[in-house]
Short mmCIF file of C-alpha atoms and ligand atoms in Angstrom, two decimals:
data_model
loop_
_atom_site.label_atom_id
_atom_site.label_comp_id
_atom_site.label_asym_id
_atom_site.label_seq_id
_atom_site.Cartn_x
_atom_site.Cartn_y
_atom_site.Cartn_z
CA MET U 1056 84.69 121.14 89.36
CA THR U 1057 82.36 122.45 92.07
CA ILE U 1058 78.84 123.43 91.15
CA SER U 1059 76.03 124.73 93.35
CA ASN U 1060 73.18 122.54 94.64
CA ARG U 1061 70.80 124.66 92.58
CA LEU U 1062 72.66 123.89 89.36
CA GLN U 1063 72.95 120.21 90.33
CA SER U 1064 69.20 120.04 90.74
CA LEU U 1065 68.55 121.97 87.52
CA LEU U 1066 70.77 119.61 85.54
CA LYS U 1067 68.62 116.74 86.78
CA HIS U 1068 65.23 118.28 86.01
CA VAL U 1069 65.61 121.08 83.47
CA GLU U 1070 63.58 120.76 80.26
CA SER U 1071 64.21 124.12 78.58
CA VAL U 1072 67.73 125.33 77.90
CA CYS U 1073 69.14 128.20 75.87
CA VAL U 1074 72.87 128.53 75.20
CA LEU U 1075 74.78 131.55 73.90
CA THR U 1076 78.24 130.82 72.52
CA GLY U 1077 81.13 133.05 71.47
CA ALA U 1078 84.61 132.71 70.03
CA GLY U 1079 85.98 131.04 73.19
CA ILE U 1080 84.10 127.81 72.46
CA SER U 1081 86.12 127.36 69.28
CA ALA U 1082 89.46 128.31 70.85
CA GLU U 1083 90.29 124.70 71.73
CA SER U 1084 89.70 123.75 68.08
CA GLY U 1085 92.36 126.26 67.06
CA VAL U 1086 90.28 129.32 66.11
CA ALA U 1087 91.67 132.53 67.60
CA THR U 1088 89.30 134.62 69.73
CA PHE U 1089 88.77 138.31 69.01
CA ARG U 1090 89.73 139.94 72.25
CA GLY U 1091 92.24 139.21 75.01
CA VAL U 1092 95.98 138.68 74.83
CA ASP U 1093 95.84 135.95 72.18
CA GLY U 1094 92.86 137.50 70.44
CA LEU U 1095 92.74 138.17 66.71
CA TRP U 1096 92.32 141.80 67.48
CA SER U 1097 94.86 142.31 70.23
CA LYS U 1098 96.53 144.83 67.93
CA LEU U 1099 93.58 145.99 65.82
CA LYS U 1100 90.31 147.15 67.35
CA PRO U 1101 87.36 145.03 66.16
CA GLU U 1102 85.12 148.09 65.98
CA GLU U 1103 87.53 149.60 63.44
CA LEU U 1104 87.93 146.51 61.26
CA ALA U 1105 84.58 144.74 61.26
CA ASN U 1106 82.49 147.45 59.69
CA PHE U 1107 81.18 148.28 56.23
CA ASN U 1108 83.29 151.43 55.83
CA ALA U 1109 86.47 149.46 56.45
CA PHE U 1110 85.34 147.02 53.74
CA MET U 1111 84.67 149.83 51.26
CA ARG U 1112 88.03 151.43 52.06
CA ASN U 1113 89.95 148.22 51.61
CA PRO U 1114 87.90 145.24 50.34
CA GLU U 1115 91.09 143.39 49.45
CA LEU U 1116 92.31 143.39 53.05
CA VAL U 1117 88.92 142.32 54.39
CA TRP U 1118 88.69 139.47 51.87
CA GLU U 1119 92.21 138.36 52.68
CA TRP U 1120 91.22 138.27 56.34
CA TYR U 1121 88.07 136.18 55.81
CA ASP U 1122 89.81 133.86 53.36
CA TYR U 1123 92.56 133.26 55.91
CA ARG U 1124 90.03 132.46 58.61
CA ARG U 1125 87.96 130.22 56.31
CA LYS U 1126 91.03 128.16 55.45
CA ILE U 1127 91.79 127.67 59.15
CA ILE U 1128 88.21 126.61 59.85
CA HIS U 1129 88.27 124.06 57.01
CA ASN U 1130 91.31 122.43 58.54
CA ILE U 1131 90.07 122.02 62.10
CA LYS U 1132 87.36 120.04 63.87
CA PRO U 1133 84.65 120.75 66.46
CA ASN U 1134 85.90 120.08 70.01
CA ALA U 1135 84.47 118.46 73.14
CA ALA U 1136 82.52 121.62 73.99
CA HIS U 1137 80.68 121.68 70.64
CA GLU U 1138 79.99 117.96 71.03
CA ALA U 1139 78.69 118.39 74.59
CA LEU U 1140 76.16 120.98 73.36
CA ALA U 1141 75.00 118.65 70.57
CA ARG U 1142 74.41 116.00 73.26
CA LEU U 1143 72.59 118.51 75.48
CA GLU U 1144 70.10 119.14 72.68
CA GLU U 1145 69.17 115.44 72.80
CA LEU U 1146 68.72 115.44 76.57
CA VAL U 1147 66.12 118.20 76.99
CA LYS U 1148 62.69 118.95 75.50
CA GLU U 1149 63.36 122.54 74.44
CA PHE U 1150 66.77 123.62 73.28
CA THR U 1151 68.11 126.63 71.39
CA LEU U 1152 71.73 127.27 70.57
CA VAL U 1153 72.41 130.92 69.85
CA THR U 1154 75.87 131.51 68.47
CA GLN U 1155 77.85 134.62 67.64
CA ASN U 1156 80.32 132.46 65.74
CA ILE U 1157 80.42 132.24 61.96
CA ASP U 1158 82.54 129.09 61.86
CA ASN U 1159 79.95 126.29 61.37
CA LEU U 1160 81.55 124.16 64.09
CA HIS U 1161 78.27 123.69 65.99
CA ARG U 1162 76.59 122.30 62.88
CA ARG U 1163 79.54 120.03 62.19
CA ALA U 1164 79.31 118.73 65.78
CA GLY U 1165 75.67 117.75 65.22
CA SER U 1166 73.70 120.61 66.80
CA LYS U 1167 70.38 121.16 65.01
CA ARG U 1168 68.53 124.16 66.33
CA ILE U 1169 71.14 126.86 65.79
CA LEU U 1170 70.55 130.60 65.54
CA GLU U 1171 73.54 132.34 63.93
CA LEU U 1172 73.44 135.95 65.09
CA HIS U 1173 76.46 137.19 63.16
CA GLY U 1174 76.08 135.27 59.89
CA ASN U 1175 78.17 132.53 58.36
CA ILE U 1176 81.61 132.60 56.80
CA GLU U 1177 80.57 130.17 54.03
CA ARG U 1178 78.03 132.59 52.54
CA SER U 1179 78.56 135.81 50.58
CA TYR U 1180 76.37 138.28 48.73
CA CYS U 1181 76.54 141.17 46.28
CA ILE U 1182 76.30 144.61 47.91
CA GLU U 1183 74.55 146.01 44.79
CA CYS U 1184 71.86 143.49 43.85
CA GLY U 1185 71.82 141.28 46.98
CA LYS U 1186 72.35 138.07 44.98
CA PHE U 1187 73.94 135.30 47.05
CA ALA U 1188 77.23 133.94 45.79
CA GLU U 1189 78.44 130.44 46.54
CA ASN U 1190 81.88 128.86 46.73
CA ILE U 1191 83.63 132.19 46.68
CA GLU U 1192 87.36 131.83 46.24
CA VAL U 1193 89.83 134.65 46.40
CA THR U 1194 93.06 134.18 44.54
CA LYS U 1195 96.20 136.20 43.90
CA GLU U 1196 94.70 137.25 40.56
CA LYS U 1197 91.17 137.86 41.87
CA LYS U 1198 91.56 139.36 45.30
CA VAL U 1199 88.07 140.83 45.46
CA PRO U 1200 85.16 138.76 44.08
CA ARG U 1201 82.56 140.45 41.85
CA CYS U 1202 78.92 139.58 41.16
CA ILE U 1203 78.29 137.50 38.03
CA SER U 1204 75.00 139.37 37.44
CA CYS U 1205 75.89 143.03 37.99
CA ASN U 1206 79.64 143.15 38.68
CA GLY U 1207 78.95 144.62 42.14
CA LEU U 1208 81.30 143.95 45.05
CA ILE U 1209 80.71 140.67 46.86
CA ARG U 1210 80.99 140.71 50.65
CA PRO U 1211 80.95 137.95 53.26
CA ASP U 1212 77.49 137.33 54.74
CA VAL U 1213 78.52 138.28 58.26
CA VAL U 1214 77.29 141.02 60.57
CA TRP U 1215 79.63 143.93 61.12
CA PHE U 1216 79.35 146.73 63.68
CA GLY U 1217 76.49 149.10 63.01
CA GLU U 1218 74.63 146.46 60.96
CA ILE U 1219 71.38 144.86 61.98
CA LEU U 1220 71.27 141.16 62.72
CA PRO U 1221 69.63 138.76 60.19
CA GLU U 1222 65.86 139.25 60.09
CA GLY U 1223 63.97 137.14 62.59
CA VAL U 1224 67.07 135.53 64.06
CA PHE U 1225 67.53 137.85 67.03
CA GLU U 1226 63.79 137.81 67.70
CA ALA U 1227 63.90 134.00 67.88
CA ALA U 1228 66.88 134.23 70.24
CA ILE U 1229 65.00 136.60 72.55
CA GLU U 1230 62.03 134.26 72.55
CA ALA U 1231 64.28 131.31 73.52
CA ALA U 1232 65.98 133.39 76.24
CA ARG U 1233 62.56 134.35 77.65
CA ARG U 1234 61.26 130.78 77.70
CA CYS U 1235 64.24 128.90 79.11
CA GLU U 1236 64.79 127.72 82.70
CA LEU U 1237 68.56 127.46 82.31
CA PHE U 1238 70.67 129.84 80.22
CA LEU U 1239 74.33 129.03 79.55
CA THR U 1240 76.70 131.70 78.26
CA VAL U 1241 79.87 130.06 76.95
CA GLY U 1242 83.17 131.53 75.74
CA THR U 1243 82.00 135.07 75.14
CA SER U 1244 83.41 138.29 76.54
CA ALA U 1245 79.81 139.62 76.48
CA VAL U 1246 80.80 143.07 75.27
CA VAL U 1247 79.03 142.99 71.91
CA TYR U 1248 75.34 143.88 71.82
CA PRO U 1249 72.63 142.89 71.24
CA ALA U 1250 73.96 139.34 71.89
CA ALA U 1251 75.30 140.31 75.33
CA GLY U 1252 71.80 141.37 76.37
CA LEU U 1253 70.39 137.83 76.01
CA PRO U 1254 71.54 136.53 79.43
CA ILE U 1255 70.02 139.63 81.01
CA THR U 1256 66.71 139.04 79.20
CA ALA U 1257 66.73 135.43 80.40
CA LYS U 1258 67.49 136.45 83.97
CA ASN U 1259 64.69 139.00 83.99
CA GLN U 1260 62.29 136.19 83.06
CA GLY U 1261 63.48 134.02 85.95
CA ALA U 1262 66.03 131.74 84.25
CA TYR U 1263 69.14 130.56 86.09
CA ILE U 1264 72.24 131.93 84.32
CA VAL U 1265 75.50 130.00 84.22
CA GLU U 1266 78.63 131.39 82.61
CA VAL U 1267 81.45 129.16 81.37
CA ASN U 1268 84.66 131.04 80.63
CA THR U 1269 88.38 130.90 81.31
CA GLU U 1270 88.04 134.26 83.05
CA ARG U 1271 85.46 136.60 84.51
CA THR U 1272 83.65 138.85 82.03
CA GLU U 1273 81.50 141.98 81.77
CA ILE U 1274 78.45 140.02 82.86
CA SER U 1275 79.96 137.91 85.66
CA HIS U 1276 78.33 140.15 88.25
CA ILE U 1277 74.90 139.54 86.69
CA VAL U 1278 74.99 135.77 86.24
CA ASN U 1279 74.04 133.31 88.99
CA GLU U 1280 77.16 131.20 88.65
CA THR U 1281 80.49 131.51 86.83
CA LEU U 1282 82.35 128.29 86.13
CA ILE U 1283 85.94 129.21 85.42
CA GLY U 1284 87.59 126.75 83.04
CA LYS U 1285 87.90 125.68 79.45
CA ALA U 1286 84.59 125.05 77.72
CA GLY U 1287 85.96 121.75 76.38
CA GLU U 1288 86.42 120.56 79.95
CA VAL U 1289 83.54 122.19 81.83
CA LEU U 1290 80.70 121.39 79.39
CA PRO U 1291 81.42 117.63 79.11
CA CYS U 1292 81.44 117.57 82.95
CA LEU U 1293 78.00 119.21 83.11
CA ILE U 1294 76.64 116.78 80.52
CA SER U 1295 78.03 113.78 82.43
CA ILE U 1296 76.24 114.99 85.56
CA MET U 1297 73.02 115.33 83.54
CA GLU U 1298 73.32 111.87 82.05
CA GLU U 1299 74.07 110.25 85.41
CA THR U 1300 71.39 112.00 87.44
CA ARG U 1301 68.68 111.67 84.77
CA ASN U 1302 69.19 107.92 84.55
CA LYS U 1303 68.63 107.58 88.25
CA LYS U 1304 65.09 109.07 88.19
C1 BJW D 1980 87.19 130.80 76.56
C2 BJW D 1980 88.13 129.88 76.09
C3 BJW D 1980 87.89 128.50 76.36
C4 BJW D 1980 88.78 131.87 75.52
N1 BJW D 1980 86.79 128.15 77.03
N2 BJW D 1980 86.12 130.42 77.23
C5 BJW D 1980 74.12 148.57 73.10
C6 BJW D 1980 75.09 149.08 73.95
C7 BJW D 1980 76.34 149.41 73.47
C8 BJW D 1980 76.68 149.27 72.13
C9 BJW D 1980 75.72 148.76 71.28
C10 BJW D 1980 74.47 148.42 71.77
N3 BJW D 1980 73.74 147.94 70.71
C11 BJW D 1980 74.50 147.97 69.61
C12 BJW D 1980 75.71 148.48 69.91
C13 BJW D 1980 76.82 148.68 68.94
C14 BJW D 1980 77.61 147.42 68.67
C15 BJW D 1980 78.30 146.98 69.97
O1 BJW D 1980 77.92 146.06 70.63
N4 BJW D 1980 79.40 147.64 70.32
C16 BJW D 1980 80.15 147.30 71.55
C17 BJW D 1980 81.52 146.76 71.17
C18 BJW D 1980 80.21 148.51 72.41
N5 BJW D 1980 76.78 146.36 68.12
C19 BJW D 1980 76.46 146.29 66.83
O2 BJW D 1980 76.81 147.15 66.04
C20 BJW D 1980 75.60 145.12 66.38
N6 BJW D 1980 74.51 145.58 65.58
C21 BJW D 1980 73.45 146.19 66.10
O3 BJW D 1980 73.32 146.36 67.30
O4 BJW D 1980 72.50 146.58 65.17
C22 BJW D 1980 71.51 147.53 65.56
C23 BJW D 1980 72.09 148.89 65.31
C24 BJW D 1980 72.37 149.27 64.03
C25 BJW D 1980 72.88 150.55 63.78
C26 BJW D 1980 73.16 151.39 64.84
C27 BJW D 1980 72.90 150.98 66.14
C28 BJW D 1980 72.35 149.71 66.37
C29 BJW D 1980 76.38 144.19 65.47
C30 BJW D 1980 77.52 143.52 66.13
C31 BJW D 1980 78.30 142.68 65.13
C32 BJW D 1980 79.54 142.04 65.71
N7 BJW D 1980 80.32 141.46 64.65
C33 BJW D 1980 81.51 140.68 64.98
C34 BJW D 1980 82.17 140.23 63.65
C35 BJW D 1980 81.34 139.09 63.01
C36 BJW D 1980 81.97 138.54 61.80
C37 BJW D 1980 83.33 137.91 62.05
O5 BJW D 1980 83.43 136.93 62.81
O6 BJW D 1980 84.28 138.38 61.45
O7 BJW D 1980 81.13 139.54 65.76
S1 BJW D 1980 82.64 141.54 66.04
C38 BJW D 1980 83.13 140.13 66.98
O8 BJW D 1980 82.69 140.23 68.36
C39 BJW D 1980 82.31 138.96 66.39
C40 BJW D 1980 81.94 138.19 67.61
O9 BJW D 1980 80.83 137.35 67.34
C41 BJW D 1980 81.65 139.27 68.61
C42 BJW D 1980 81.68 138.82 70.04
O10 BJW D 1980 82.94 138.35 70.41
P1 BJW D 1980 83.05 137.06 71.36
O11 BJW D 1980 82.49 135.89 70.68
O12 BJW D 1980 82.50 137.39 72.68
O13 BJW D 1980 84.64 136.85 71.40
P2 BJW D 1980 85.73 137.53 72.36
O14 BJW D 1980 87.05 137.30 71.72
O15 BJW D 1980 85.38 138.92 72.68
O16 BJW D 1980 85.66 136.70 73.72
C43 BJW D 1980 86.09 135.35 73.80
C44 BJW D 1980 85.86 134.87 75.23
O17 BJW D 1980 86.18 133.49 75.30
C45 BJW D 1980 86.75 135.58 76.26
O18 BJW D 1980 85.92 136.00 77.34
C46 BJW D 1980 87.73 134.49 76.74
O19 BJW D 1980 88.05 134.60 78.11
C47 BJW D 1980 86.91 133.23 76.48
N8 BJW D 1980 87.68 132.00 76.23
N9 BJW D 1980 89.20 130.52 75.50
C48 BJW D 1980 85.96 129.10 77.50
N10 BJW D 1980 88.79 127.50 75.97
ZN1 ZN D 1981 75.02 141.86 41.93
#
């Protein structure tokens, strides 16, 4: 892998890093991405499925969909890319991992400071009274879970189109993007806002932006460097360079 002299030098000295991850970082663990030829939504448009109206029209289908994905996630493991980011957090003074993923793989890999922009597949709440529900199981008999307090519909605690991001979480992500010297955007098509605006915010504040993806994206023309390759290969390489050069002070 070839990287610029500027990135080489940053890897040696950088103390403040912010990373934005998307579905592509979990692809090598066996989680399908949303868009692209193998994407979950190659046949169905995400904007049409991941929204509250779709849930109200057909909660059974939406629950089936999340239950299916949750089962997959329970049966797989974080990959070398998740692990590399957990290691990166130990190497620098200031680190923030901003993820669009709901799959918990960063936490399972050992990352600590994680901002989940789009919620978490393990949590659910009642759309009537807001009460959180734990260990939600959908079964053949009970295809749509109901609230034990008010019998309202329970929904997954994820962020659908047209919904605002969890309070304070996006603000913290902006703050991290503004403060960092190096911003990595990994495995995201960068088409969904406001997440896709974070690299731009970071760049406007003078950060160096590096994209890691198997192909060019919507923001490739904005970033300073695009490293084409699998996150599970590229990120461990970057971390090795950091470990080697930082030891040699
Ligand atoms: C690999 C790889 C390997 C593969 N290694 N790479 C400003 C401008 C325009 C529109 C808007 C705007 N602001 C808001 C909007 C509207 C909307 C939006 O962005 N629409 C666009 C589609 C046009 N945004 C919203 O509605 C957001 N809310 C909001 O803004 O609130 C304020 C508001 C409220 C009311 C009115 C107006 C504003 C909410 C967005 C919520 C997104 N939710 C989902 C579902 C989450 C739950 C779930 O998981 O089920 O989030 S949609 C889906 O897309 C999911 C993802 O997190 C998100 C991003 O996808 P991601 O991660 O980038 O995945 P892919 O598949 O697209 O890309 C994978 C990439 O990996 C590819 O590039 C591959 O090449 C790569 N890859 N293998 C490295 N091994
Ligand atoms: Zn309720």
